[in-house]
CSV table of C-alpha atoms and ligand atoms in Angstrom, one decimal:
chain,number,residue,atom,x,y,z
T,260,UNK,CA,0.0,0.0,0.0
T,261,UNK,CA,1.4,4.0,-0.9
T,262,UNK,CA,-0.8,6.5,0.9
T,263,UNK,CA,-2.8,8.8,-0.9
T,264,UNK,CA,-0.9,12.0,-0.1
T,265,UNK,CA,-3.0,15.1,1.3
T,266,UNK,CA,-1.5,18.0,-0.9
T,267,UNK,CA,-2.3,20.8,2.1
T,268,UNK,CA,-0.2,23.7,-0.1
T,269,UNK,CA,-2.8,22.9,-3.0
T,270,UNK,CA,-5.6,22.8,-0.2
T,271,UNK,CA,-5.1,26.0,1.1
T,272,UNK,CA,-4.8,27.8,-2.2
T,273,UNK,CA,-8.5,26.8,-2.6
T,274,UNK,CA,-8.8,28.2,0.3
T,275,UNK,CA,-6.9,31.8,-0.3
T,276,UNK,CA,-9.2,32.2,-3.7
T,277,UNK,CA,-12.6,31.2,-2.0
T,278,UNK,CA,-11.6,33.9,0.8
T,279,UNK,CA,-9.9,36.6,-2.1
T,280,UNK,CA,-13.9,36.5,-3.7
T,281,UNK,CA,-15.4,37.1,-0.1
T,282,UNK,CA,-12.8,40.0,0.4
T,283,UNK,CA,-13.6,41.5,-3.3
T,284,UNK,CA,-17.6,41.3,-2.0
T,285,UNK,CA,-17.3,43.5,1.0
T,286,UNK,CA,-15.2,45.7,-1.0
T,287,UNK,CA,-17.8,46.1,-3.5
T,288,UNK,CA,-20.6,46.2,-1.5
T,289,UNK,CA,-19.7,48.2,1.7
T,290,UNK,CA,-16.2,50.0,0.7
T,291,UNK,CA,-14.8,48.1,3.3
T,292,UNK,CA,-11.8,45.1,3.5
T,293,UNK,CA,-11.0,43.2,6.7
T,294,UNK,CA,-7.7,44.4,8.7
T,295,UNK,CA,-5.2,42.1,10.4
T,296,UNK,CA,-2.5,43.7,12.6
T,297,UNK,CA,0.8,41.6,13.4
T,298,UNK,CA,2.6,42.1,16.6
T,299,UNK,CA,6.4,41.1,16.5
T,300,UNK,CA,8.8,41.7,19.2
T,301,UNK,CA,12.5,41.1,18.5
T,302,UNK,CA,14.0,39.7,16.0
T,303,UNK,CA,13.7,35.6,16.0
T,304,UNK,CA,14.7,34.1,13.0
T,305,UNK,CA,11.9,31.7,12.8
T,306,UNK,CA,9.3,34.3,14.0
T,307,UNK,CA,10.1,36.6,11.0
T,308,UNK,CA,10.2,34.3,8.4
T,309,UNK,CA,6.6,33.3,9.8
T,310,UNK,CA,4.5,36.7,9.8
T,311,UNK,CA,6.4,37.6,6.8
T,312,UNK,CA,4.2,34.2,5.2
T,313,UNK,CA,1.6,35.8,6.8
T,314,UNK,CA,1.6,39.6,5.8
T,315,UNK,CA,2.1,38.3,2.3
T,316,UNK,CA,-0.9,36.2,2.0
T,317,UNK,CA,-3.0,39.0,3.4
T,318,UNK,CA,-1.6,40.8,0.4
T,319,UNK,CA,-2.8,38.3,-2.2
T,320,UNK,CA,-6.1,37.9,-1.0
T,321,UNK,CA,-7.2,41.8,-0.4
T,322,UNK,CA,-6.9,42.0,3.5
T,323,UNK,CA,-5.1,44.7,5.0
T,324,UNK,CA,-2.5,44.2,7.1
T,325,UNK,CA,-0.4,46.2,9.7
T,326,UNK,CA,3.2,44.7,11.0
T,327,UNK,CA,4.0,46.4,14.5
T,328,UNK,CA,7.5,45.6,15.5
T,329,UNK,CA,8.7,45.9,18.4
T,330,UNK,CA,12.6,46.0,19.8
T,331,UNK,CA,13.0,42.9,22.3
T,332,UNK,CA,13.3,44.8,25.5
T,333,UNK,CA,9.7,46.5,24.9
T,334,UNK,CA,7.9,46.6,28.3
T,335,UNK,CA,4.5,44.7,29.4
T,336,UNK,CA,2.9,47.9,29.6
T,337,UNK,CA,4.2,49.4,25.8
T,338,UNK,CA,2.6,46.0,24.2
T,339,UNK,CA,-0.6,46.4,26.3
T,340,UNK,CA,-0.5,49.7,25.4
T,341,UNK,CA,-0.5,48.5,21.9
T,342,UNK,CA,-2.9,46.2,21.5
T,343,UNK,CA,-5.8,48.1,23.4
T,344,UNK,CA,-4.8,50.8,20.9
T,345,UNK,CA,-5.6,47.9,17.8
T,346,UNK,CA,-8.9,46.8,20.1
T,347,UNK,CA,-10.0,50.0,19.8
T,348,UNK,CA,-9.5,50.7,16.1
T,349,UNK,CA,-12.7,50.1,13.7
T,350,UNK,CA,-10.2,49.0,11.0
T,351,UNK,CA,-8.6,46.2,12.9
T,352,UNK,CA,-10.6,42.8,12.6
T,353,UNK,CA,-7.8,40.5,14.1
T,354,UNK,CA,-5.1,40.6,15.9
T,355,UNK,CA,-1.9,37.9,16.4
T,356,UNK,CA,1.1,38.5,18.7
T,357,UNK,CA,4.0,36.6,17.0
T,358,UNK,CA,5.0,33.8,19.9
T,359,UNK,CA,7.1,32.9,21.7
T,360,UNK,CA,7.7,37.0,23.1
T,361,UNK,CA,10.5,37.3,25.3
T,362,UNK,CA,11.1,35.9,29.0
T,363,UNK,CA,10.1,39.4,30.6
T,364,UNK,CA,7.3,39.7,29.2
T,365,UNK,CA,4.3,38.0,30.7
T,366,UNK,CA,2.3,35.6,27.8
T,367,UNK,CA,-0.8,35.1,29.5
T,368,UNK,CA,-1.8,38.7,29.9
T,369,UNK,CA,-0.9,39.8,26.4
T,370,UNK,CA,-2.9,37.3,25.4
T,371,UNK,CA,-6.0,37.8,27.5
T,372,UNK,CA,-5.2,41.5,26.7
T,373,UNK,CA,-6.7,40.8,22.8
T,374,UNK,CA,-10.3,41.4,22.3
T,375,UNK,CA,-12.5,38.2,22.2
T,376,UNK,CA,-13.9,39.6,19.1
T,377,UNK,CA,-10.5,40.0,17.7
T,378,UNK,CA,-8.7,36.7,18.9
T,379,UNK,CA,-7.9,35.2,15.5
T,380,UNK,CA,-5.4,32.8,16.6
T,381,UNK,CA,-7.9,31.3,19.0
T,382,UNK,CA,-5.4,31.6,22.0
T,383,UNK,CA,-7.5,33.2,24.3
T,384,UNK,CA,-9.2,32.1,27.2
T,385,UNK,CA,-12.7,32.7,26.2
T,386,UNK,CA,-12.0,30.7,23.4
T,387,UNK,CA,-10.0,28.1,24.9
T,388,UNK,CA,-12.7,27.5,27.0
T,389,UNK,CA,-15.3,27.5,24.0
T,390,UNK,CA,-13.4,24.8,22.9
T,391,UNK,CA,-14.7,22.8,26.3
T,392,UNK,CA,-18.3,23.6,25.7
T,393,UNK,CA,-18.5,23.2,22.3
T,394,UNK,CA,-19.0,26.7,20.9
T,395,UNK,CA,-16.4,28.8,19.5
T,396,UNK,CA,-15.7,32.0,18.5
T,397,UNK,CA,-12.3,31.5,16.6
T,398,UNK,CA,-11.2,28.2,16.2
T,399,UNK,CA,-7.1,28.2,16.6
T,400,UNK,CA,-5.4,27.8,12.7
T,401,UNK,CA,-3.6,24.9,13.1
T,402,UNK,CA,-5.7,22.3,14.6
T,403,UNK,CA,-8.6,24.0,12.8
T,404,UNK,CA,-6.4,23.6,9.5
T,405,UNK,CA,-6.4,20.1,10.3
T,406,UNK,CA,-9.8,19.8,10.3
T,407,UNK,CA,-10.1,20.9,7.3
T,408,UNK,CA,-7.8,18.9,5.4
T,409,UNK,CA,-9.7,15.7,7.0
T,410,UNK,CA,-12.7,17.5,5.6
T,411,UNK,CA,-11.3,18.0,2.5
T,412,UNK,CA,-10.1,14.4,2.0
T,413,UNK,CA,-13.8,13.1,3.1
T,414,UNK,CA,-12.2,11.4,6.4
T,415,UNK,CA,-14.9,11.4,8.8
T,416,UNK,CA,-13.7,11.1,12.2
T,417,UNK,CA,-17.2,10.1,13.9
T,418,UNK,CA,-16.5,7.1,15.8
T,419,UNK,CA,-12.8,6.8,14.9
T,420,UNK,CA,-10.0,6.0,17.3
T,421,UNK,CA,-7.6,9.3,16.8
T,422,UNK,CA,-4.8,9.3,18.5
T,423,UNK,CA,-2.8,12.9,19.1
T,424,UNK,CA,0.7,12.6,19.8
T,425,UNK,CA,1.8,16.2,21.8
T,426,UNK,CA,-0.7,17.7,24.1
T,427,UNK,CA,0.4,21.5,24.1
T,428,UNK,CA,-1.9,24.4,24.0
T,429,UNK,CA,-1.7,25.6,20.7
T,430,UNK,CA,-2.0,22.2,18.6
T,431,UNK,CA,-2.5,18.9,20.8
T,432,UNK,CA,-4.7,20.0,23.4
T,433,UNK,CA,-7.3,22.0,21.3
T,434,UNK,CA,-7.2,19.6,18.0
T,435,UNK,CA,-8.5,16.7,20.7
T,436,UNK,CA,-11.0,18.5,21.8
T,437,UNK,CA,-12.5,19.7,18.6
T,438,UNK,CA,-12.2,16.3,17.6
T,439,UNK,CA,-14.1,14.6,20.3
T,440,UNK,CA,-16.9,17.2,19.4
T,441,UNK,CA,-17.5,15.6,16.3
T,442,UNK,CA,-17.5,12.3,17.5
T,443,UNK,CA,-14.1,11.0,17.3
T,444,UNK,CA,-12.7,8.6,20.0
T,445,UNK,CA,-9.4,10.5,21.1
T,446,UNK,CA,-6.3,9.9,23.3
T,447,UNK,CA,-4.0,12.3,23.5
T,448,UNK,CA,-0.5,11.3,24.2
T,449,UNK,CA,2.6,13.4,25.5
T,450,UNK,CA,6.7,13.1,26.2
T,451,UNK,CA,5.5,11.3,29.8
T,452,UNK,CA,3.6,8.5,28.0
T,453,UNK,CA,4.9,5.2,28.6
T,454,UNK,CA,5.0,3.2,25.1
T,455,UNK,CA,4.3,5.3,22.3
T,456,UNK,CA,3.2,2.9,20.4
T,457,UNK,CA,0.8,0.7,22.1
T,458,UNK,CA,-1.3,4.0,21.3
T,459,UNK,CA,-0.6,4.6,18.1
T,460,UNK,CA,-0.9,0.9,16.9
T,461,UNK,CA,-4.5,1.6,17.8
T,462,UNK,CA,-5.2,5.1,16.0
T,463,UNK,CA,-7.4,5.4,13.0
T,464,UNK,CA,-5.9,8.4,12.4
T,465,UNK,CA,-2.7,9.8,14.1
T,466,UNK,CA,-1.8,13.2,14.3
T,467,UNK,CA,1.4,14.1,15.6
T,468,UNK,CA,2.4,17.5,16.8
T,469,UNK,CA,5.3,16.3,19.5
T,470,UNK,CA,8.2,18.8,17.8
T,471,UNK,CA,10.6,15.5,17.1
T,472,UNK,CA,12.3,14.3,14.3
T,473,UNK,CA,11.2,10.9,13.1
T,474,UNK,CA,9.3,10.0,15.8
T,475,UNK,CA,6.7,7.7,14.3
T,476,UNK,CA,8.1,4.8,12.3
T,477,UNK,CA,6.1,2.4,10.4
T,478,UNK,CA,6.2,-0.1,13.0
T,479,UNK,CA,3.8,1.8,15.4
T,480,UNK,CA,1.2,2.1,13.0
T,481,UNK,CA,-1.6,0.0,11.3
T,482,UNK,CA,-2.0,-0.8,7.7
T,483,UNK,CA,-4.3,1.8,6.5
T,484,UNK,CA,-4.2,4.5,9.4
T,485,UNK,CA,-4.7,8.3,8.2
T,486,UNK,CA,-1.8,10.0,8.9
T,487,UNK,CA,-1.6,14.1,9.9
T,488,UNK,CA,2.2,15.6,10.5
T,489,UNK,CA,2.1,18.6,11.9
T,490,UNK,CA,6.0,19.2,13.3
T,491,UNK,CA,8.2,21.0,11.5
T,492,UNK,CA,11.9,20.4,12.8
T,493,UNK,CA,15.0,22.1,11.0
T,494,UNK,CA,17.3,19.4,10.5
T,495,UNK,CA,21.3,20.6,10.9
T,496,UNK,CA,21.6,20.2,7.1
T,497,UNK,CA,19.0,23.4,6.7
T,498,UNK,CA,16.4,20.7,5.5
T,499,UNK,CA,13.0,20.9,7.5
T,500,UNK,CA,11.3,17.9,8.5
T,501,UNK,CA,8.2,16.9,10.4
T,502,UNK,CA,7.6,14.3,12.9
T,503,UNK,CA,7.0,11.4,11.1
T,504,UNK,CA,9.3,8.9,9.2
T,505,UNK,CA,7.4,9.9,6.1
T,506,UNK,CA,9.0,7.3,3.5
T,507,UNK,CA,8.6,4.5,6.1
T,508,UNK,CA,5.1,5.6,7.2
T,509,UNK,CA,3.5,6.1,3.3
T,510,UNK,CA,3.9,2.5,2.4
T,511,UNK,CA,1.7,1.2,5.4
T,512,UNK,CA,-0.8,4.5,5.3
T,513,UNK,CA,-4.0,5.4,3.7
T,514,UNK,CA,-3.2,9.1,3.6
T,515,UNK,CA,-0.2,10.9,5.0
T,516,UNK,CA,0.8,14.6,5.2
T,517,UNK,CA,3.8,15.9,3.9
T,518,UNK,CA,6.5,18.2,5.5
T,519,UNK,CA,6.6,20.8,4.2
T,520,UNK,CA,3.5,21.5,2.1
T,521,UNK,CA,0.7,19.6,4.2
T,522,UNK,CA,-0.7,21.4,7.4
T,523,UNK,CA,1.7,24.4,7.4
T,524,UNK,CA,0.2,26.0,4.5
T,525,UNK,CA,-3.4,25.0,5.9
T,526,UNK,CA,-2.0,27.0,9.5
T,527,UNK,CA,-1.8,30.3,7.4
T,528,UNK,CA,-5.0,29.6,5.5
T,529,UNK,CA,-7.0,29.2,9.0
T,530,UNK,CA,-5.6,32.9,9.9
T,531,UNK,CA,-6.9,34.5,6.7
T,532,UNK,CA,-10.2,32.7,7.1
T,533,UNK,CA,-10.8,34.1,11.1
T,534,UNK,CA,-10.0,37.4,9.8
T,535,UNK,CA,-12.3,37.6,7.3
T,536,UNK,CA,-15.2,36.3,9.5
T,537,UNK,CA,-14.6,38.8,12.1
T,538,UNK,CA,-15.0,41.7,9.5
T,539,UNK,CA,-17.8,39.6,8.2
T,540,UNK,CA,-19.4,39.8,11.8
T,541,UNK,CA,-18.6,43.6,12.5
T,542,UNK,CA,-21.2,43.5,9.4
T,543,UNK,CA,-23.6,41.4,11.2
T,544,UNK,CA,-23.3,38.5,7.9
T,545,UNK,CA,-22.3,35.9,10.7
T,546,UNK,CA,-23.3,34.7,13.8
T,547,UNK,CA,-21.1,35.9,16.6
T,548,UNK,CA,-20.4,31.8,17.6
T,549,UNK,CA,-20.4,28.2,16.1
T,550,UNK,CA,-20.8,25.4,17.5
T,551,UNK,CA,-17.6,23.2,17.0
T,552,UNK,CA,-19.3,20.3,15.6
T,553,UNK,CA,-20.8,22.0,12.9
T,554,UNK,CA,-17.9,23.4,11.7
Q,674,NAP,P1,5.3,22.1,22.1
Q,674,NAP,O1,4.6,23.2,22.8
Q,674,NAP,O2,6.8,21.9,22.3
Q,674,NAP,O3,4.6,20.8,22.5
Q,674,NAP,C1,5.1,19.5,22.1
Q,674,NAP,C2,4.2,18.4,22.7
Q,674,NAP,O4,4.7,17.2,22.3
Q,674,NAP,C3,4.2,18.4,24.2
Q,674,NAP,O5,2.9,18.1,24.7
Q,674,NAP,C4,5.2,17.3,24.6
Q,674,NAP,O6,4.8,16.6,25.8
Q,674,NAP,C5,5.0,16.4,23.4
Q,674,NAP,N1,6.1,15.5,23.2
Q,674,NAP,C6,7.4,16.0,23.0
Q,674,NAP,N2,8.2,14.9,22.8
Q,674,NAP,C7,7.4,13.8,22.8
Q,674,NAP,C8,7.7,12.4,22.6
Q,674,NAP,N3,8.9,12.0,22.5
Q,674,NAP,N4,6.6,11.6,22.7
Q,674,NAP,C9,5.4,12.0,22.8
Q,674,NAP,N5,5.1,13.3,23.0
Q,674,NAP,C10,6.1,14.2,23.0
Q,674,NAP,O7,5.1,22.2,20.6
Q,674,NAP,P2,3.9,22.7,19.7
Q,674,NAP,O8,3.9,24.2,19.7
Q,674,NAP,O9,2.7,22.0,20.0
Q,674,NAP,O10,4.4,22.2,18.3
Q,674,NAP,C11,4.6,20.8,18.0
Q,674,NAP,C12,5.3,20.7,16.6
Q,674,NAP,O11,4.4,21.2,15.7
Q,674,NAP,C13,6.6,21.5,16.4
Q,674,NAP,O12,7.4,20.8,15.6
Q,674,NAP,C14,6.1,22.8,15.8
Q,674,NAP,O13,7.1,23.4,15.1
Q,674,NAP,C15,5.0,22.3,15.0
Q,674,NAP,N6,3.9,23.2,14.6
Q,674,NAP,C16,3.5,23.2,13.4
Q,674,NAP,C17,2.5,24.1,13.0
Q,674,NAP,C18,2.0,24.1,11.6
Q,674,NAP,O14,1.3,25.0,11.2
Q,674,NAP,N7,2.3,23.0,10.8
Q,674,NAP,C19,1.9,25.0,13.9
Q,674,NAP,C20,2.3,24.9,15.3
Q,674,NAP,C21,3.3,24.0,15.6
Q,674,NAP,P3,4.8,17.3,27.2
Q,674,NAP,O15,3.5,18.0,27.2
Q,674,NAP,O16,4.8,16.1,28.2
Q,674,NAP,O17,6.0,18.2,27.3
């Protein structure tokens, strides 16, 4: 068996023109496009190369964006400063501080800072906690960009065993829990669980988001198990590289995700698609929550 493989870059292209024709509508029909602003403090490498991805698909598909940066030893009070400035601006229909932001600087309360109504990435705790009961406001890109490649595939996950390999706040954690609310019979599994792969022999579909090279080998999966990569790891040799022995894995999968190009791309897509809903919403065209399962 060779997995089918889930071309996410292709995916989310579908994605950027379906929003580009919703962002040419409200410009036509009430002068108006939606606005994203981009908090960056310091100068990380990674960070950069990420919200310059970001900044230029706003470009391509008609929403505005702002880039704020910000030197590394800017205070807590300058970025609060900041963003209630951006809460209060009519123009501003999302807002994403670039993580991680440096050790002085206090995550949570930045975070918390950002208007619910403005919370694209999903991080705050309003809508962490929507997660919980079921509604949400903005789902968070990546594991909502993993939804939507299942989707896109036709994978139901109703009554599936999915197993989630990395159980942090921003991928593992939330991805389980949206999954559960369609259905899907979940474990999530972190770096203190014993035997890897007396879980994942089990999965379904396994989604892996643990941040380690080569984790999953063929052995610790099942012939025909869906398989979603999200890590990306930088190997020494510059090459990057998900979490998932991806030549070993494809020959015993149904479907498998490639690194790069599977749910990176989908990631960026997810942002573009919260903004535009919240400038949809300032126009009362959307309800102000969903509930997760009917996303
Ligand atoms: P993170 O905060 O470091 O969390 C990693 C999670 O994996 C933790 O829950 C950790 O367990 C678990 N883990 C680590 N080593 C493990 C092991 N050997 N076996 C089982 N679980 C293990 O990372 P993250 O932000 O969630 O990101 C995870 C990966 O996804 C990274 O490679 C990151 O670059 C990538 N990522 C990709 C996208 C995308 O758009 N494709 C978006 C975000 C992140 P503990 O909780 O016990 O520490």
């Amino acid at each position: 068996m060779s997995a089918r493989i889930i071309d996410g870059k292709a995916i989310a292209k579908e994605i950027r023109a379906e929003i580009k024709q919703r962002v040419e509508q409200m410009a036509v029909r009430h002068g108006m496009r939606p606005g994203l602003a981009v908090i960056l403090v310091g100068k990380d490498p990674a960070s950069e190369v990420y919200v310059r991805g970001k900044i230029a698909d706003c470009k391509e598909v008609g929403i505005q964006s702002e880039l704020i940066e910000l030197p590394v030893e800017v205070t807590q009070a300058e970025l609060l400063r900041r963003i209630d400035a951006l809460n209060a601006d009519p123009a501003v229909h999302g807002i994403l501080v670039q993580l991680p932001l440096p050790g002085h600087i206090e995550m949570r309360s930045i975070l918390e800072r950002i208007s619910v109504e403005k919370d694209v990435d999903g991080f705050h705790l309003y809508n962490v906690g929507g997660l919980i009961t079921g509604d949400t406001i903005f789902p968070p890109c990546t594991p909502y960009g993993v939804q939507k490649l299942l989707d896109h595939e036709g994978i139901d996950v109703e009554g599936r065993n999915v197993v989630v390999v990395g159980a942090s706040n921003i991928v593992g954690k939330p991805l389980a829990v949206m999954l559960m609310q369609k259905d899907a019979t979940v474990c999530i599994c972190h770096k203190k669980t014993r035997d890897l792969a007396q879980f994942t022999i089990l999965a379904d579909i396994l989604v892996v988001a643990a941040g380690v090279p080569g984790l999953i080998v063929p052995q610790m999966i099942r012939t025909g198990t869906v398989v979603i990569d999200v890590g990306i790891n930088r190997l020494p040799d510059g090459r990057i590289t998900g979490d998932v022995d991806f030549e070993g894995v494809r020959q015993k999968a149904s479907y498998i995700t490639p690194v790069p190009g599977g749910v990176g791309p989908m990631t960026r897509a997810m942002l573009l698609h919260n903004t535009i809903l919240s400038a949809e919403r300032t126009l009362g065209e959307r309800p102000k929550s969903f509930k997760l399962s009917a996303l």
